[in-house]
């Protein structure tokens, strides 16, 4: 078959057009690639007749994935996490994160997945820092979940906070409610912060 002819019927009467293709990757936003479509005016076939798009799409996906990792690294840096500490916790060679961030090194698909999980569950990094100890990992998880619940609680202007305390033998999760009221406490009531222990 001659080049630039319809691969179905061989006609040279083909037209080429471009249309935008949106590529969405969590934590890197949308990216649009102009993909090529051919139409054969003789037999009516449509498609990417000469395989021009796959390379462009692959390139755009790679770029988006690099951006995912760069954005998540930024997030951790903004939250005062050191890159060297992250590399140690995750068992990555030194300066890997900087190379991913600058685009000097392309993160693997599994690294991209890991970083998406880390962005949704940043406490996974603490689990890694504790060498994946099962019990500590469960505590970190539950404490984070409780904090989320408490952070979304609201009763007037009272301030809620939660935390986790543990010793070798005991541990407890606490929920603290601090009254913001400046008024004189009603009779029989205390204006002291109330603490509920679970
Ligand atoms: Zn054709």
JSON list of C-alpha atoms and ligand atoms in Angstrom, two decimals:
[
{"chain": "A", "resi": 1, "resn": "UNK", "atom": "CA", "xyz": [0.00, 0.00, 0.00]},
{"chain": "A", "resi": 2, "resn": "UNK", "atom": "CA", "xyz": [1.22, 3.45, -0.85]},
{"chain": "A", "resi": 3, "resn": "UNK", "atom": "CA", "xyz": [2.08, 5.81, 1.96]},
{"chain": "A", "resi": 4, "resn": "UNK", "atom": "CA", "xyz": [-0.52, 8.48, 2.78]},
{"chain": "A", "resi": 5, "resn": "UNK", "atom": "CA", "xyz": [-3.30, 6.48, 1.23]},
{"chain": "A", "resi": 6, "resn": "UNK", "atom": "CA", "xyz": [-6.34, 5.08, 3.02]},
{"chain": "A", "resi": 7, "resn": "UNK", "atom": "CA", "xyz": [-5.23, 1.83, 4.68]},
{"chain": "A", "resi": 8, "resn": "UNK", "atom": "CA", "xyz": [-8.67, 0.32, 4.03]},
{"chain": "A", "resi": 9, "resn": "UNK", "atom": "CA", "xyz": [-9.30, 1.03, 0.34]},
{"chain": "A", "resi": 10, "resn": "UNK", "atom": "CA", "xyz": [-6.02, 2.52, -0.84]},
{"chain": "A", "resi": 11, "resn": "UNK", "atom": "CA", "xyz": [-7.59, 5.79, -2.01]},
{"chain": "A", "resi": 12, "resn": "UNK", "atom": "CA", "xyz": [-5.47, 8.92, -1.92]},
{"chain": "A", "resi": 13, "resn": "UNK", "atom": "CA", "xyz": [-8.56, 11.06, -1.33]},
{"chain": "A", "resi": 14, "resn": "UNK", "atom": "CA", "xyz": [-8.15, 11.40, 2.42]},
{"chain": "A", "resi": 15, "resn": "UNK", "atom": "CA", "xyz": [-8.46, 14.42, 4.70]},
{"chain": "A", "resi": 16, "resn": "UNK", "atom": "CA", "xyz": [-6.55, 15.07, 7.88]},
{"chain": "A", "resi": 17, "resn": "UNK", "atom": "CA", "xyz": [-7.93, 16.93, 10.89]},
{"chain": "A", "resi": 18, "resn": "UNK", "atom": "CA", "xyz": [-6.98, 17.52, 14.48]},
{"chain": "A", "resi": 19, "resn": "UNK", "atom": "CA", "xyz": [-9.11, 17.37, 17.57]},
{"chain": "A", "resi": 20, "resn": "UNK", "atom": "CA", "xyz": [-8.29, 17.99, 21.21]},
{"chain": "A", "resi": 21, "resn": "UNK", "atom": "CA", "xyz": [-8.00, 14.97, 23.51]},
{"chain": "A", "resi": 22, "resn": "UNK", "atom": "CA", "xyz": [-8.18, 15.64, 27.23]},
{"chain": "A", "resi": 23, "resn": "UNK", "atom": "CA", "xyz": [-5.84, 13.69, 29.50]},
{"chain": "A", "resi": 24, "resn": "UNK", "atom": "CA", "xyz": [-6.74, 13.78, 33.17]},
{"chain": "A", "resi": 25, "resn": "UNK", "atom": "CA", "xyz": [-4.41, 12.74, 35.95]},
{"chain": "A", "resi": 26, "resn": "UNK", "atom": "CA", "xyz": [-5.23, 13.26, 39.64]},
{"chain": "A", "resi": 27, "resn": "UNK", "atom": "CA", "xyz": [-3.14, 16.03, 41.26]},
{"chain": "A", "resi": 28, "resn": "UNK", "atom": "CA", "xyz": [-1.82, 17.32, 37.97]},
{"chain": "A", "resi": 29, "resn": "UNK", "atom": "CA", "xyz": [-4.97, 18.70, 36.38]},
{"chain": "A", "resi": 30, "resn": "UNK", "atom": "CA", "xyz": [-5.98, 18.36, 32.77]},
{"chain": "A", "resi": 31, "resn": "UNK", "atom": "CA", "xyz": [-3.78, 18.36, 29.75]},
{"chain": "A", "resi": 32, "resn": "UNK", "atom": "CA", "xyz": [-4.97, 18.61, 26.18]},
{"chain": "A", "resi": 33, "resn": "UNK", "atom": "CA", "xyz": [-3.27, 16.95, 23.25]},
{"chain": "A", "resi": 34, "resn": "UNK", "atom": "CA", "xyz": [-4.21, 17.61, 19.65]},
{"chain": "A", "resi": 35, "resn": "UNK", "atom": "CA", "xyz": [-4.67, 14.21, 18.09]},
{"chain": "A", "resi": 36, "resn": "UNK", "atom": "CA", "xyz": [-4.85, 13.56, 14.39]},
{"chain": "A", "resi": 37, "resn": "UNK", "atom": "CA", "xyz": [-7.81, 11.93, 12.68]},
{"chain": "A", "resi": 38, "resn": "UNK", "atom": "CA", "xyz": [-8.04, 10.97, 9.03]},
{"chain": "A", "resi": 39, "resn": "UNK", "atom": "CA", "xyz": [-11.17, 10.53, 7.01]},
{"chain": "A", "resi": 40, "resn": "UNK", "atom": "CA", "xyz": [-11.27, 8.67, 3.73]},
{"chain": "A", "resi": 41, "resn": "UNK", "atom": "CA", "xyz": [-13.57, 10.40, 1.29]},
{"chain": "A", "resi": 42, "resn": "UNK", "atom": "CA", "xyz": [-13.78, 7.27, -0.85]},
{"chain": "A", "resi": 43, "resn": "UNK", "atom": "CA", "xyz": [-14.77, 4.55, 1.64]},
{"chain": "A", "resi": 44, "resn": "UNK", "atom": "CA", "xyz": [-15.71, 6.62, 4.69]},
{"chain": "A", "resi": 45, "resn": "UNK", "atom": "CA", "xyz": [-13.16, 5.08, 7.06]},
{"chain": "A", "resi": 46, "resn": "UNK", "atom": "CA", "xyz": [-11.96, 7.20, 9.99]},
{"chain": "A", "resi": 47, "resn": "UNK", "atom": "CA", "xyz": [-8.98, 6.89, 12.25]},
{"chain": "A", "resi": 48, "resn": "UNK", "atom": "CA", "xyz": [-5.37, 7.52, 13.08]},
{"chain": "A", "resi": 49, "resn": "UNK", "atom": "CA", "xyz": [-4.31, 5.89, 9.80]},
{"chain": "A", "resi": 50, "resn": "UNK", "atom": "CA", "xyz": [-0.57, 6.27, 10.27]},
{"chain": "A", "resi": 51, "resn": "UNK", "atom": "CA", "xyz": [-0.17, 5.79, 14.05]},
{"chain": "A", "resi": 52, "resn": "UNK", "atom": "CA", "xyz": [0.76, 9.40, 14.72]},
{"chain": "A", "resi": 53, "resn": "UNK", "atom": "CA", "xyz": [-1.05, 9.77, 18.04]},
{"chain": "A", "resi": 54, "resn": "UNK", "atom": "CA", "xyz": [0.32, 7.12, 20.35]},
{"chain": "A", "resi": 55, "resn": "UNK", "atom": "CA", "xyz": [3.70, 8.81, 20.76]},
{"chain": "A", "resi": 56, "resn": "UNK", "atom": "CA", "xyz": [2.06, 12.16, 21.53]},
{"chain": "A", "resi": 57, "resn": "UNK", "atom": "CA", "xyz": [-0.35, 10.60, 24.04]},
{"chain": "A", "resi": 58, "resn": "UNK", "atom": "CA", "xyz": [2.42, 8.64, 25.77]},
{"chain": "A", "resi": 59, "resn": "UNK", "atom": "CA", "xyz": [4.49, 11.81, 26.03]},
{"chain": "A", "resi": 60, "resn": "UNK", "atom": "CA", "xyz": [1.57, 13.77, 27.52]},
{"chain": "A", "resi": 61, "resn": "UNK", "atom": "CA", "xyz": [0.86, 11.01, 30.07]},
{"chain": "A", "resi": 62, "resn": "UNK", "atom": "CA", "xyz": [4.53, 10.93, 31.08]},
{"chain": "A", "resi": 63, "resn": "UNK", "atom": "CA", "xyz": [4.50, 14.69, 31.50]},
{"chain": "A", "resi": 64, "resn": "UNK", "atom": "CA", "xyz": [1.33, 14.56, 33.62]},
{"chain": "A", "resi": 65, "resn": "UNK", "atom": "CA", "xyz": [2.78, 11.82, 35.79]},
{"chain": "A", "resi": 66, "resn": "UNK", "atom": "CA", "xyz": [5.97, 13.80, 36.39]},
{"chain": "A", "resi": 67, "resn": "UNK", "atom": "CA", "xyz": [3.75, 16.71, 37.41]},
{"chain": "A", "resi": 68, "resn": "UNK", "atom": "CA", "xyz": [1.79, 14.51, 39.86]},
{"chain": "A", "resi": 69, "resn": "UNK", "atom": "CA", "xyz": [4.99, 13.57, 41.67]},
{"chain": "A", "resi": 70, "resn": "UNK", "atom": "CA", "xyz": [6.33, 17.16, 41.58]},
{"chain": "A", "resi": 71, "resn": "UNK", "atom": "CA", "xyz": [3.06, 18.51, 43.01]},
{"chain": "A", "resi": 72, "resn": "UNK", "atom": "CA", "xyz": [2.96, 15.94, 45.81]},
{"chain": "A", "resi": 73, "resn": "UNK", "atom": "CA", "xyz": [6.61, 16.62, 46.68]},
{"chain": "A", "resi": 74, "resn": "UNK", "atom": "CA", "xyz": [5.72, 20.35, 46.83]},
{"chain": "A", "resi": 75, "resn": "UNK", "atom": "CA", "xyz": [2.84, 19.54, 49.16]},
{"chain": "A", "resi": 76, "resn": "UNK", "atom": "CA", "xyz": [5.14, 17.72, 51.58]},
{"chain": "A", "resi": 77, "resn": "UNK", "atom": "CA", "xyz": [7.76, 20.48, 51.40]},
{"chain": "A", "resi": 78, "resn": "UNK", "atom": "CA", "xyz": [5.11, 23.09, 52.20]},
{"chain": "A", "resi": 79, "resn": "UNK", "atom": "CA", "xyz": [4.26, 20.95, 55.23]},
{"chain": "A", "resi": 80, "resn": "UNK", "atom": "CA", "xyz": [7.86, 21.04, 56.45]},
{"chain": "A", "resi": 81, "resn": "UNK", "atom": "CA", "xyz": [8.82, 17.52, 55.42]},
{"chain": "A", "resi": 82, "resn": "UNK", "atom": "CA", "xyz": [12.43, 17.19, 54.39]},
{"chain": "A", "resi": 83, "resn": "UNK", "atom": "CA", "xyz": [13.09, 15.47, 51.10]},
{"chain": "A", "resi": 84, "resn": "UNK", "atom": "CA", "xyz": [16.02, 13.58, 52.61]},
{"chain": "A", "resi": 85, "resn": "UNK", "atom": "CA", "xyz": [13.73, 12.29, 55.37]},
{"chain": "A", "resi": 86, "resn": "UNK", "atom": "CA", "xyz": [11.14, 11.21, 52.81]},
{"chain": "A", "resi": 87, "resn": "UNK", "atom": "CA", "xyz": [13.79, 9.39, 50.79]},
{"chain": "A", "resi": 88, "resn": "UNK", "atom": "CA", "xyz": [14.98, 7.57, 53.90]},
{"chain": "A", "resi": 89, "resn": "UNK", "atom": "CA", "xyz": [11.45, 6.59, 54.92]},
{"chain": "A", "resi": 90, "resn": "UNK", "atom": "CA", "xyz": [10.56, 5.37, 51.44]},
{"chain": "A", "resi": 91, "resn": "UNK", "atom": "CA", "xyz": [13.89, 3.65, 50.84]},
{"chain": "A", "resi": 92, "resn": "UNK", "atom": "CA", "xyz": [14.70, 5.80, 47.80]},
{"chain": "A", "resi": 93, "resn": "UNK", "atom": "CA", "xyz": [18.25, 6.64, 46.75]},
{"chain": "A", "resi": 94, "resn": "UNK", "atom": "CA", "xyz": [19.39, 10.11, 47.76]},
{"chain": "A", "resi": 95, "resn": "UNK", "atom": "CA", "xyz": [18.27, 12.99, 45.55]},
{"chain": "A", "resi": 96, "resn": "UNK", "atom": "CA", "xyz": [15.68, 10.83, 43.77]},
{"chain": "A", "resi": 97, "resn": "UNK", "atom": "CA", "xyz": [12.92, 13.24, 44.78]},
{"chain": "A", "resi": 98, "resn": "UNK", "atom": "CA", "xyz": [14.82, 16.25, 43.46]},
{"chain": "A", "resi": 99, "resn": "UNK", "atom": "CA", "xyz": [15.41, 14.44, 40.17]},
{"chain": "A", "resi": 100, "resn": "UNK", "atom": "CA", "xyz": [11.72, 13.56, 39.91]},
{"chain": "A", "resi": 101, "resn": "UNK", "atom": "CA", "xyz": [10.75, 17.10, 40.80]},
{"chain": "A", "resi": 102, "resn": "UNK", "atom": "CA", "xyz": [12.96, 18.74, 38.20]},
{"chain": "A", "resi": 103, "resn": "UNK", "atom": "CA", "xyz": [12.09, 16.19, 35.56]},
{"chain": "A", "resi": 104, "resn": "UNK", "atom": "CA", "xyz": [15.66, 14.91, 35.34]},
{"chain": "A", "resi": 105, "resn": "UNK", "atom": "CA", "xyz": [14.29, 11.45, 36.08]},
{"chain": "A", "resi": 106, "resn": "UNK", "atom": "CA", "xyz": [10.95, 10.00, 35.01]},
{"chain": "A", "resi": 107, "resn": "UNK", "atom": "CA", "xyz": [9.10, 8.40, 37.95]},
{"chain": "A", "resi": 108, "resn": "UNK", "atom": "CA", "xyz": [7.84, 4.86, 37.32]},
{"chain": "A", "resi": 109, "resn": "UNK", "atom": "CA", "xyz": [4.10, 4.17, 37.21]},
{"chain": "A", "resi": 110, "resn": "UNK", "atom": "CA", "xyz": [4.31, 2.53, 40.63]},
{"chain": "A", "resi": 111, "resn": "UNK", "atom": "CA", "xyz": [6.05, 5.62, 42.06]},
{"chain": "A", "resi": 112, "resn": "UNK", "atom": "CA", "xyz": [3.27, 7.79, 40.61]},
{"chain": "A", "resi": 113, "resn": "UNK", "atom": "CA", "xyz": [0.64, 5.57, 42.28]},
{"chain": "A", "resi": 114, "resn": "UNK", "atom": "CA", "xyz": [2.53, 5.71, 45.58]},
{"chain": "A", "resi": 115, "resn": "UNK", "atom": "CA", "xyz": [2.61, 9.50, 45.44]},
{"chain": "A", "resi": 116, "resn": "UNK", "atom": "CA", "xyz": [-1.11, 9.72, 44.75]},
{"chain": "A", "resi": 117, "resn": "UNK", "atom": "CA", "xyz": [-1.72, 7.58, 47.85]},
{"chain": "A", "resi": 118, "resn": "UNK", "atom": "CA", "xyz": [0.67, 9.75, 49.85]},
{"chain": "A", "resi": 119, "resn": "UNK", "atom": "CA", "xyz": [-1.21, 12.87, 48.82]},
{"chain": "A", "resi": 120, "resn": "UNK", "atom": "CA", "xyz": [-4.56, 11.40, 49.91]},
{"chain": "A", "resi": 121, "resn": "UNK", "atom": "CA", "xyz": [-3.14, 9.73, 53.04]},
{"chain": "A", "resi": 122, "resn": "UNK", "atom": "CA", "xyz": [-0.05, 11.76, 54.04]},
{"chain": "A", "resi": 123, "resn": "UNK", "atom": "CA", "xyz": [0.15, 9.75, 57.29]},
{"chain": "A", "resi": 124, "resn": "UNK", "atom": "CA", "xyz": [1.37, 6.78, 55.21]},
{"chain": "A", "resi": 125, "resn": "UNK", "atom": "CA", "xyz": [4.73, 8.53, 55.33]},
{"chain": "A", "resi": 126, "resn": "UNK", "atom": "CA", "xyz": [4.70, 8.26, 59.14]},
{"chain": "A", "resi": 127, "resn": "UNK", "atom": "CA", "xyz": [3.88, 4.56, 58.79]},
{"chain": "A", "resi": 128, "resn": "UNK", "atom": "CA", "xyz": [6.96, 4.17, 56.58]},
{"chain": "A", "resi": 129, "resn": "UNK", "atom": "CA", "xyz": [9.04, 6.19, 59.08]},
{"chain": "A", "resi": 130, "resn": "UNK", "atom": "CA", "xyz": [8.00, 3.63, 61.72]},
{"chain": "A", "resi": 131, "resn": "UNK", "atom": "CA", "xyz": [9.24, 0.81, 59.51]},
{"chain": "A", "resi": 132, "resn": "UNK", "atom": "CA", "xyz": [5.71, -0.40, 58.74]},
{"chain": "A", "resi": 133, "resn": "UNK", "atom": "CA", "xyz": [5.15, -1.58, 62.32]},
{"chain": "A", "resi": 134, "resn": "UNK", "atom": "CA", "xyz": [1.62, -2.96, 62.18]},
{"chain": "A", "resi": 135, "resn": "UNK", "atom": "CA", "xyz": [0.36, -1.70, 65.57]},
{"chain": "A", "resi": 136, "resn": "UNK", "atom": "CA", "xyz": [1.91, 1.76, 65.21]},
{"chain": "A", "resi": 137, "resn": "UNK", "atom": "CA", "xyz": [0.52, 1.94, 61.70]},
{"chain": "A", "resi": 138, "resn": "UNK", "atom": "CA", "xyz": [-3.00, 1.24, 62.96]},
{"chain": "A", "resi": 139, "resn": "UNK", "atom": "CA", "xyz": [-2.63, 3.92, 65.65]},
{"chain": "A", "resi": 140, "resn": "UNK", "atom": "CA", "xyz": [-1.44, 6.49, 63.15]},
{"chain": "A", "resi": 141, "resn": "UNK", "atom": "CA", "xyz": [-4.39, 5.68, 60.90]},
{"chain": "A", "resi": 142, "resn": "UNK", "atom": "CA", "xyz": [-7.02, 5.86, 63.65]},
{"chain": "A", "resi": 143, "resn": "UNK", "atom": "CA", "xyz": [-5.58, 9.05, 65.11]},
{"chain": "A", "resi": 144, "resn": "UNK", "atom": "CA", "xyz": [-5.64, 10.74, 61.73]},
{"chain": "A", "resi": 145, "resn": "UNK", "atom": "CA", "xyz": [-9.22, 9.62, 61.12]},
{"chain": "A", "resi": 146, "resn": "UNK", "atom": "CA", "xyz": [-10.29, 10.91, 64.52]},
{"chain": "A", "resi": 147, "resn": "UNK", "atom": "CA", "xyz": [-8.59, 14.25, 63.89]},
{"chain": "A", "resi": 148, "resn": "UNK", "atom": "CA", "xyz": [-10.48, 14.56, 60.62]},
{"chain": "A", "resi": 149, "resn": "UNK", "atom": "CA", "xyz": [-13.78, 13.88, 62.38]},
{"chain": "A", "resi": 150, "resn": "UNK", "atom": "CA", "xyz": [-12.98, 16.37, 65.13]},
{"chain": "A", "resi": 151, "resn": "UNK", "atom": "CA", "xyz": [-11.78, 19.04, 62.71]},
{"chain": "A", "resi": 152, "resn": "UNK", "atom": "CA", "xyz": [-15.18, 18.93, 61.06]},
{"chain": "A", "resi": 153, "resn": "UNK", "atom": "CA", "xyz": [-17.14, 19.15, 64.31]},
{"chain": "A", "resi": 154, "resn": "UNK", "atom": "CA", "xyz": [-18.53, 22.47, 65.30]},
{"chain": "A", "resi": 155, "resn": "UNK", "atom": "CA", "xyz": [-20.63, 23.54, 68.28]},
{"chain": "A", "resi": 156, "resn": "UNK", "atom": "CA", "xyz": [-20.74, 27.28, 68.44]},
{"chain": "A", "resi": 157, "resn": "UNK", "atom": "CA", "xyz": [-17.26, 28.65, 68.93]},
{"chain": "A", "resi": 158, "resn": "UNK", "atom": "CA", "xyz": [-15.96, 25.83, 71.10]},
{"chain": "A", "resi": 159, "resn": "UNK", "atom": "CA", "xyz": [-12.59, 24.58, 70.05]},
{"chain": "A", "resi": 160, "resn": "UNK", "atom": "CA", "xyz": [-12.11, 20.90, 69.49]},
{"chain": "A", "resi": 161, "resn": "UNK", "atom": "CA", "xyz": [-8.85, 19.08, 69.33]},
{"chain": "A", "resi": 162, "resn": "UNK", "atom": "CA", "xyz": [-7.82, 15.48, 69.47]},
{"chain": "A", "resi": 163, "resn": "UNK", "atom": "CA", "xyz": [-4.66, 13.57, 70.03]},
{"chain": "A", "resi": 164, "resn": "UNK", "atom": "CA", "xyz": [-3.07, 10.31, 70.85]},
{"chain": "A", "resi": 165, "resn": "UNK", "atom": "CA", "xyz": [-0.90, 9.45, 73.81]},
{"chain": "A", "resi": 166, "resn": "UNK", "atom": "CA", "xyz": [0.86, 6.25, 74.54]},
{"chain": "A", "resi": 167, "resn": "UNK", "atom": "CA", "xyz": [3.37, 4.68, 76.86]},
{"chain": "A", "resi": 168, "resn": "UNK", "atom": "CA", "xyz": [4.78, 1.16, 76.77]},
{"chain": "A", "resi": 169, "resn": "UNK", "atom": "CA", "xyz": [1.71, -0.30, 78.43]},
{"chain": "A", "resi": 170, "resn": "UNK", "atom": "CA", "xyz": [-1.13, 2.09, 77.76]},
{"chain": "A", "resi": 171, "resn": "UNK", "atom": "CA", "xyz": [-2.41, 4.30, 75.05]},
{"chain": "A", "resi": 172, "resn": "UNK", "atom": "CA", "xyz": [-5.44, 6.46, 74.65]},
{"chain": "A", "resi": 173, "resn": "UNK", "atom": "CA", "xyz": [-7.02, 8.72, 72.14]},
{"chain": "A", "resi": 174, "resn": "UNK", "atom": "CA", "xyz": [-8.49, 11.89, 73.53]},
{"chain": "A", "resi": 175, "resn": "UNK", "atom": "CA", "xyz": [-10.95, 14.47, 72.41]},
{"chain": "A", "resi": 176, "resn": "UNK", "atom": "CA", "xyz": [-10.63, 17.87, 74.02]},
{"chain": "A", "resi": 177, "resn": "UNK", "atom": "CA", "xyz": [-13.36, 20.49, 73.95]},
{"chain": "A", "resi": 178, "resn": "UNK", "atom": "CA", "xyz": [-12.42, 23.98, 75.04]},
{"chain": "A", "resi": 179, "resn": "UNK", "atom": "CA", "xyz": [-15.19, 26.45, 75.69]},
{"chain": "A", "resi": 180, "resn": "UNK", "atom": "CA", "xyz": [-14.66, 29.86, 74.14]},
{"chain": "A", "resi": 181, "resn": "UNK", "atom": "CA", "xyz": [-17.30, 31.40, 76.38]},
{"chain": "A", "resi": 182, "resn": "UNK", "atom": "CA", "xyz": [-16.17, 34.49, 78.30]},
{"chain": "A", "resi": 183, "resn": "UNK", "atom": "CA", "xyz": [-19.38, 34.64, 80.31]},
{"chain": "A", "resi": 184, "resn": "UNK", "atom": "CA", "xyz": [-19.70, 33.67, 83.94]},
{"chain": "A", "resi": 185, "resn": "UNK", "atom": "CA", "xyz": [-20.43, 29.96, 84.15]},
{"chain": "A", "resi": 186, "resn": "UNK", "atom": "CA", "xyz": [-24.00, 29.11, 85.01]},
{"chain": "A", "resi": 187, "resn": "UNK", "atom": "CA", "xyz": [-24.54, 27.73, 88.47]},
{"chain": "A", "resi": 188, "resn": "UNK", "atom": "CA", "xyz": [-23.29, 24.22, 88.91]},
{"chain": "A", "resi": 189, "resn": "UNK", "atom": "CA", "xyz": [-21.33, 24.35, 85.68]},
{"chain": "A", "resi": 190, "resn": "UNK", "atom": "CA", "xyz": [-17.66, 24.82, 85.26]},
{"chain": "A", "resi": 191, "resn": "UNK", "atom": "CA", "xyz": [-15.98, 26.97, 82.67]},
{"chain": "A", "resi": 192, "resn": "UNK", "atom": "CA", "xyz": [-13.02, 24.62, 82.66]},
{"chain": "A", "resi": 193, "resn": "UNK", "atom": "CA", "xyz": [-12.26, 22.77, 79.46]},
{"chain": "A", "resi": 194, "resn": "UNK", "atom": "CA", "xyz": [-14.08, 19.47, 79.37]},
{"chain": "A", "resi": 195, "resn": "UNK", "atom": "CA", "xyz": [-12.12, 16.45, 78.34]},
{"chain": "A", "resi": 196, "resn": "UNK", "atom": "CA", "xyz": [-13.69, 13.25, 77.14]},
{"chain": "A", "resi": 197, "resn": "UNK", "atom": "CA", "xyz": [-11.51, 10.21, 77.17]},
{"chain": "A", "resi": 198, "resn": "UNK", "atom": "CA", "xyz": [-12.24, 7.21, 75.02]},
{"chain": "B", "resi": 1, "resn": "LIG", "atom": "ZN1", "xyz": [-10.77, 4.37, 2.08]}
]
